[in-house]
PDB file of C-alpha atoms in Angstrom:
ATOM      1  CA  UNK A   1      20.294  -0.384   8.516  1.00 85.00           C
ATOM      2  CA  UNK A   2      22.248  -3.058  10.258  1.00 88.00           C
ATOM      3  CA  UNK A   3      22.660  -4.142  13.853  1.00 91.00           C
ATOM      4  CA  UNK A   4      24.183  -7.378  15.082  1.00 93.00           C
ATOM      5  CA  UNK A   5      25.167  -9.363  18.129  1.00 92.00           C
ATOM      6  CA  UNK A   6      27.923 -11.870  18.511  1.00 91.00           C
ATOM      7  CA  UNK A   7      26.133 -15.233  18.421  1.00 92.00           C
ATOM      8  CA  UNK A   8      28.366 -16.556  21.223  1.00 92.00           C
ATOM      9  CA  UNK A   9      27.210 -13.669  23.435  1.00 91.00           C
ATOM     10  CA  UNK A  10      23.590 -14.697  22.999  1.00 90.00           C
ATOM     11  CA  UNK A  11      24.365 -17.991  24.724  1.00 92.00           C
ATOM     12  CA  UNK A  12      27.123 -16.896  27.111  1.00 92.00           C
ATOM     13  CA  UNK A  13      26.069 -13.463  28.375  1.00 92.00           C
ATOM     14  CA  UNK A  14      22.975 -12.216  30.146  1.00 89.00           C
ATOM     15  CA  UNK A  15      22.855  -9.140  27.923  1.00 91.00           C
ATOM     16  CA  UNK A  16      24.738  -9.444  24.623  1.00 91.00           C
ATOM     17  CA  UNK A  17      26.441  -6.303  23.338  1.00 91.00           C
ATOM     18  CA  UNK A  18      24.923  -4.756  20.242  1.00 93.00           C
ATOM     19  CA  UNK A  19      27.311  -4.211  17.359  1.00 94.00           C
ATOM     20  CA  UNK A  20      26.394  -1.019  15.499  1.00 95.00           C
ATOM     21  CA  UNK A  21      29.061  -0.223  12.889  1.00 93.00           C
ATOM     22  CA  UNK A  22      26.675   1.872  10.716  1.00 93.00           C
ATOM     23  CA  UNK A  23      24.855   3.932  13.383  1.00 93.00           C
ATOM     24  CA  UNK A  24      21.685   1.847  13.007  1.00 93.00           C
ATOM     25  CA  UNK A  25      20.455   2.750  16.499  1.00 95.00           C
ATOM     26  CA  UNK A  26      20.627   6.451  15.706  1.00 96.00           C
ATOM     27  CA  UNK A  27      18.832   5.893  12.404  1.00 96.00           C
ATOM     28  CA  UNK A  28      16.145   3.871  14.182  1.00 94.00           C
ATOM     29  CA  UNK A  29      15.581   6.718  16.657  1.00 95.00           C
ATOM     30  CA  UNK A  30      15.210   9.116  13.720  1.00 97.00           C
ATOM     31  CA  UNK A  31      13.018   6.598  11.799  1.00 97.00           C
ATOM     32  CA  UNK A  32      15.432   6.460   8.849  1.00 97.00           C
ATOM     33  CA  UNK A  33      15.906   3.475   6.550  1.00 97.00           C
ATOM     34  CA  UNK A  34      19.446   3.439   5.135  1.00 96.00           C
ATOM     35  CA  UNK A  35      21.366   1.007   2.928  1.00 96.00           C
ATOM     36  CA  UNK A  36      24.638   0.213   4.684  1.00 94.00           C
ATOM     37  CA  UNK A  37      26.475  -0.514   1.455  1.00 94.00           C
ATOM     38  CA  UNK A  38      26.414   0.758  -2.144  1.00 95.00           C
ATOM     39  CA  UNK A  39      25.972  -2.864  -3.221  1.00 96.00           C
ATOM     40  CA  UNK A  40      23.057  -3.754  -0.899  1.00 95.00           C
ATOM     41  CA  UNK A  41      20.550  -3.822  -3.769  1.00 96.00           C
ATOM     42  CA  UNK A  42      22.954  -5.577  -6.108  1.00 96.00           C
ATOM     43  CA  UNK A  43      23.571  -8.323  -3.562  1.00 96.00           C
ATOM     44  CA  UNK A  44      19.830  -8.927  -3.212  1.00 96.00           C
ATOM     45  CA  UNK A  45      17.563  -6.904  -5.518  1.00 97.00           C
ATOM     46  CA  UNK A  46      14.465  -7.938  -3.537  1.00 97.00           C
ATOM     47  CA  UNK A  47      15.644  -5.396  -0.989  1.00 96.00           C
ATOM     48  CA  UNK A  48      14.388  -2.744  -3.450  1.00 97.00           C
ATOM     49  CA  UNK A  49      10.778  -3.835  -2.861  1.00 97.00           C
ATOM     50  CA  UNK A  50      11.369  -4.629   0.774  1.00 96.00           C
ATOM     51  CA  UNK A  51      12.804  -1.170   1.502  1.00 97.00           C
ATOM     52  CA  UNK A  52       9.651   0.554   0.240  1.00 97.00           C
ATOM     53  CA  UNK A  53       7.367  -1.868   2.119  1.00 96.00           C
ATOM     54  CA  UNK A  54       9.276  -1.569   5.360  1.00 96.00           C
ATOM     55  CA  UNK A  55       9.390   2.200   5.130  1.00 96.00           C
ATOM     56  CA  UNK A  56       5.635   2.366   4.720  1.00 95.00           C
ATOM     57  CA  UNK A  57       4.853  -0.382   7.205  1.00 93.00           C
ATOM     58  CA  UNK A  58       7.004   1.155   9.976  1.00 95.00           C
ATOM     59  CA  UNK A  59       6.660   4.820   9.103  1.00 95.00           C
ATOM     60  CA  UNK A  60      10.303   5.242   8.104  1.00 97.00           C
ATOM     61  CA  UNK A  61      11.851   7.710   5.735  1.00 97.00           C
ATOM     62  CA  UNK A  62      14.164   6.252   3.093  1.00 97.00           C
ATOM     63  CA  UNK A  63      17.426   8.176   3.301  1.00 97.00           C
ATOM     64  CA  UNK A  64      18.236  10.233   0.174  1.00 97.00           C
ATOM     65  CA  UNK A  65      21.305   8.320  -1.063  1.00 97.00           C
ATOM     66  CA  UNK A  66      19.508   5.023  -0.356  1.00 97.00           C
ATOM     67  CA  UNK A  67      16.561   6.238  -2.475  1.00 98.00           C
ATOM     68  CA  UNK A  68      18.986   7.135  -5.269  1.00 97.00           C
ATOM     69  CA  UNK A  69      20.582   3.666  -5.078  1.00 97.00           C
ATOM     70  CA  UNK A  70      17.140   2.069  -5.115  1.00 97.00           C
ATOM     71  CA  UNK A  71      16.102   3.963  -8.271  1.00 97.00           C
ATOM     72  CA  UNK A  72      19.464   3.298  -9.898  1.00 96.00           C
ATOM     73  CA  UNK A  73      19.157  -0.426  -9.230  1.00 95.00           C
ATOM     74  CA  UNK A  74      15.508  -0.862 -10.205  1.00 96.00           C
ATOM     75  CA  UNK A  75      16.284  -3.017 -13.265  1.00 95.00           C
ATOM     76  CA  UNK A  76      18.072  -5.522 -10.996  1.00 96.00           C
ATOM     77  CA  UNK A  77      14.693  -6.656  -9.739  1.00 95.00           C
ATOM     78  CA  UNK A  78      14.295  -8.712 -12.949  1.00 92.00           C
ATOM     79  CA  UNK A  79      17.201 -10.895 -11.749  1.00 92.00           C
ATOM     80  CA  UNK A  80      15.237 -11.950  -8.673  1.00 94.00           C
ATOM     81  CA  UNK A  81      13.239 -15.174  -8.619  1.00 96.00           C
ATOM     82  CA  UNK A  82       9.648 -14.410  -9.562  1.00 95.00           C
ATOM     83  CA  UNK A  83       8.356 -16.262  -6.523  1.00 95.00           C
ATOM     84  CA  UNK A  84      10.282 -13.983  -4.183  1.00 96.00           C
ATOM     85  CA  UNK A  85       8.965 -10.875  -5.990  1.00 96.00           C
ATOM     86  CA  UNK A  86       5.418 -12.269  -5.804  1.00 95.00           C
ATOM     87  CA  UNK A  87       5.728 -12.954  -2.096  1.00 95.00           C
ATOM     88  CA  UNK A  88       7.145  -9.482  -1.377  1.00 96.00           C
ATOM     89  CA  UNK A  89       4.381  -7.822  -3.401  1.00 96.00           C
ATOM     90  CA  UNK A  90       1.843  -9.868  -1.458  1.00 96.00           C
ATOM     91  CA  UNK A  91       3.365  -8.358   1.722  1.00 96.00           C
ATOM     92  CA  UNK A  92       3.150  -4.851   0.202  1.00 96.00           C
ATOM     93  CA  UNK A  93      -0.583  -5.370  -0.488  1.00 96.00           C
ATOM     94  CA  UNK A  94      -1.080  -6.988   2.946  1.00 94.00           C
ATOM     95  CA  UNK A  95       0.253  -3.894   4.668  1.00 93.00           C
ATOM     96  CA  UNK A  96      -1.905  -0.903   5.631  1.00 90.00           C
ATOM     97  CA  UNK A  97      -1.722   2.080   3.281  1.00 93.00           C
ATOM     98  CA  UNK A  98      -0.286  -0.017   0.469  1.00 96.00           C
ATOM     99  CA  UNK A  99      -1.399   2.653  -1.992  1.00 96.00           C
ATOM    100  CA  UNK A 100       1.445   4.819  -0.673  1.00 96.00           C
ATOM    101  CA  UNK A 101       3.938   1.994  -1.277  1.00 96.00           C
ATOM    102  CA  UNK A 102       2.644   1.650  -4.846  1.00 96.00           C
ATOM    103  CA  UNK A 103       3.123   5.400  -5.364  1.00 96.00           C
ATOM    104  CA  UNK A 104       6.733   5.128  -4.208  1.00 97.00           C
ATOM    105  CA  UNK A 105       7.405   1.988  -6.274  1.00 96.00           C
ATOM    106  CA  UNK A 106       6.056   3.730  -9.385  1.00 94.00           C
ATOM    107  CA  UNK A 107       7.954   6.913  -8.635  1.00 94.00           C
ATOM    108  CA  UNK A 108      11.152   4.870  -8.506  1.00 96.00           C
ATOM    109  CA  UNK A 109      10.226   2.966 -11.708  1.00 94.00           C
ATOM    110  CA  UNK A 110      10.317  -0.357  -9.867  1.00 96.00           C
ATOM    111  CA  UNK A 111       6.782  -1.560 -10.626  1.00 94.00           C
ATOM    112  CA  UNK A 112       7.342  -0.910 -14.315  1.00 93.00           C
ATOM    113  CA  UNK A 113      10.304  -3.288 -14.126  1.00 94.00           C
ATOM    114  CA  UNK A 114       8.343  -5.908 -12.199  1.00 94.00           C
ATOM    115  CA  UNK A 115       5.321  -5.859 -14.543  1.00 91.00           C
ATOM    116  CA  UNK A 116       6.204  -4.494 -17.955  1.00 87.00           C
ATOM    117  CA  UNK A 117       2.520  -3.864 -18.828  1.00 86.00           C
ATOM    118  CA  UNK A 118       2.521  -1.045 -16.270  1.00 87.00           C
ATOM    119  CA  UNK A 119       4.885   1.044 -18.394  1.00 84.00           C
ATOM    120  CA  UNK A 120       1.952   2.149 -20.513  1.00 78.00           C
ATOM    121  CA  UNK A 121       0.079   3.490 -17.485  1.00 81.00           C
ATOM    122  CA  UNK A 122       1.960   6.760 -17.575  1.00 73.00           C
ATOM    123  CA  UNK A 123       1.822   7.308 -21.343  1.00 71.00           C
ATOM    124  CA  UNK A 124      -1.888   6.959 -22.043  1.00 73.00           C
ATOM    125  CA  UNK A 125      -2.931  10.174 -23.754  1.00 73.00           C
ATOM    126  CA  UNK A 126      -5.698  11.950 -21.903  1.00 75.00           C
ATOM    127  CA  UNK A 127      -6.107   9.370 -19.123  1.00 80.00           C
ATOM    128  CA  UNK A 128      -4.114   9.109 -15.898  1.00 86.00           C
ATOM    129  CA  UNK A 129      -4.440   5.388 -15.320  1.00 89.00           C
ATOM    130  CA  UNK A 130      -1.811   5.350 -12.589  1.00 90.00           C
ATOM    131  CA  UNK A 131      -3.568   7.968 -10.421  1.00 90.00           C
ATOM    132  CA  UNK A 132      -6.911   6.217 -11.040  1.00 93.00           C
ATOM    133  CA  UNK A 133      -5.456   2.873  -9.921  1.00 94.00           C
ATOM    134  CA  UNK A 134      -3.844   4.346  -6.839  1.00 95.00           C
ATOM    135  CA  UNK A 135      -7.111   6.056  -5.892  1.00 96.00           C
ATOM    136  CA  UNK A 136      -9.002   2.783  -6.414  1.00 97.00           C
ATOM    137  CA  UNK A 137      -6.519   1.011  -4.144  1.00 97.00           C
ATOM    138  CA  UNK A 138      -6.852   3.748  -1.533  1.00 97.00           C
ATOM    139  CA  UNK A 139     -10.645   3.451  -1.594  1.00 96.00           C
ATOM    140  CA  UNK A 140     -10.538  -0.339  -1.336  1.00 95.00           C
ATOM    141  CA  UNK A 141      -8.369   0.061   1.785  1.00 94.00           C
ATOM    142  CA  UNK A 142     -10.981   2.444   3.183  1.00 92.00           C
ATOM    143  CA  UNK A 143     -13.702  -0.142   2.475  1.00 90.00           C
ATOM    144  CA  UNK A 144     -11.669  -2.797   4.266  1.00 91.00           C
ATOM    145  CA  UNK A 145     -11.345  -0.518   7.306  1.00 88.00           C
ATOM    146  CA  UNK A 146     -15.096   0.106   7.366  1.00 85.00           C
ATOM    147  CA  UNK A 147     -16.224  -3.448   6.503  1.00 76.00           C
ATOM    148  CA  UNK A 148     -15.949  -4.776  10.091  1.00 74.00           C
ATOM    149  CA  UNK A 149     -18.050  -1.871  11.275  1.00 76.00           C
ATOM    150  CA  UNK A 150     -20.758  -2.802   8.789  1.00 75.00           C
ATOM    151  CA  UNK A 151     -20.870  -6.540   9.278  1.00 82.00           C
ATOM    152  CA  UNK A 152     -18.886  -9.059  11.249  1.00 83.00           C
ATOM    153  CA  UNK A 153     -19.231 -11.493   8.305  1.00 85.00           C
ATOM    154  CA  UNK A 154     -17.306  -9.108   6.011  1.00 86.00           C
ATOM    155  CA  UNK A 155     -14.366  -8.968   8.397  1.00 84.00           C
ATOM    156  CA  UNK A 156     -14.346 -12.756   8.691  1.00 88.00           C
ATOM    157  CA  UNK A 157     -14.533 -13.082   4.890  1.00 89.00           C
ATOM    158  CA  UNK A 158     -11.626 -10.710   4.186  1.00 89.00           C
ATOM    159  CA  UNK A 159      -9.511 -12.209   6.989  1.00 90.00           C
ATOM    160  CA  UNK A 160      -9.658 -15.711   5.458  1.00 93.00           C
ATOM    161  CA  UNK A 161      -6.534 -17.104   3.884  1.00 93.00           C
ATOM    162  CA  UNK A 162      -6.226 -17.825   0.155  1.00 90.00           C
ATOM    163  CA  UNK A 163      -3.105 -19.864  -0.401  1.00 88.00           C
ATOM    164  CA  UNK A 164      -0.980 -17.946   2.090  1.00 89.00           C
ATOM    165  CA  UNK A 165      -2.449 -14.500   1.329  1.00 92.00           C
ATOM    166  CA  UNK A 166      -5.422 -12.961   3.093  1.00 93.00           C
ATOM    167  CA  UNK A 167      -8.483 -12.179   1.012  1.00 94.00           C
ATOM    168  CA  UNK A 168      -8.145  -8.518   1.861  1.00 94.00           C
ATOM    169  CA  UNK A 169      -4.731  -8.438   0.125  1.00 95.00           C
ATOM    170  CA  UNK A 170      -6.206 -10.194  -2.920  1.00 96.00           C
ATOM    171  CA  UNK A 171      -9.024  -7.637  -2.942  1.00 96.00           C
ATOM    172  CA  UNK A 172      -6.495  -4.808  -2.902  1.00 96.00           C
ATOM    173  CA  UNK A 173      -4.407  -6.462  -5.670  1.00 96.00           C
ATOM    174  CA  UNK A 174      -7.538  -6.795  -7.828  1.00 96.00           C
ATOM    175  CA  UNK A 175      -8.486  -3.201  -7.093  1.00 97.00           C
ATOM    176  CA  UNK A 176      -5.098  -1.837  -8.116  1.00 96.00           C
ATOM    177  CA  UNK A 177      -4.746  -3.935 -11.281  1.00 95.00           C
ATOM    178  CA  UNK A 178      -8.389  -3.828 -12.436  1.00 94.00           C
ATOM    179  CA  UNK A 179      -7.467  -1.748 -15.519  1.00 91.00           C
ATOM    180  CA  UNK A 180      -4.130  -3.387 -16.362  1.00 89.00           C
ATOM    181  CA  UNK A 181      -5.230  -4.186 -19.909  1.00 86.00           C
ATOM    182  CA  UNK A 182      -6.493  -0.705 -20.713  1.00 84.00           C
ATOM    183  CA  UNK A 183      -3.321   0.676 -22.336  1.00 82.00           C
ATOM    184  CA  UNK A 184      -3.144  -2.080 -24.966  1.00 80.00           C
ATOM    185  CA  UNK A 185      -6.890  -2.175 -25.686  1.00 81.00           C
ATOM    186  CA  UNK A 186      -7.964   1.453 -25.407  1.00 77.00           C
ATOM    187  CA  UNK A 187      -8.861   3.156 -28.671  1.00 77.00           C
ATOM    188  CA  UNK A 188      -9.974   6.685 -29.465  1.00 75.00           C
ATOM    189  CA  UNK A 189     -12.546   7.129 -32.202  1.00 80.00           C
ATOM    190  CA  UNK A 190     -13.839  10.320 -33.788  1.00 81.00           C
ATOM    191  CA  UNK A 191     -17.176  11.397 -32.365  1.00 67.00           C
TER     192      UNK A 191
END
């Protein structure tokens, strides 16, 4: 979605006029997230992650053709600086209900592009590692919601910063990725 104002109007007018060439106000009213160009994700592939995060964070629905563009452009994410991807993923895990964002990112094939080890999560015979990891993340978010009710010290602990990321986000990251090595180490033996 895109809205703009003429920068001169910000300084010269009491109430600058909003420029809305792509019906962004109407989309906002309907809670729709829409790419305004077919090249939006090509111009900045980080928008792929950001779209899913913003949709979850603000209870928006990703418009159908935008979702198709997102899935189509998933491999572009590898062209983005790793630091930017890391920072955006930290925001995903810092947001409430991040397990839903992870479901969407997996559904689109984005996470498998970001972390190649995750590709094996959906091909493990007899074990649904992806669903297990999403459920673990969901439960860790529930624990974080209940922790302040149990003890004030827990809330203070999880609210502390660790290098620009809150401990609660690190806890959720660890919860989600706790079995990341399972696909390459798991063996089945007779009996």
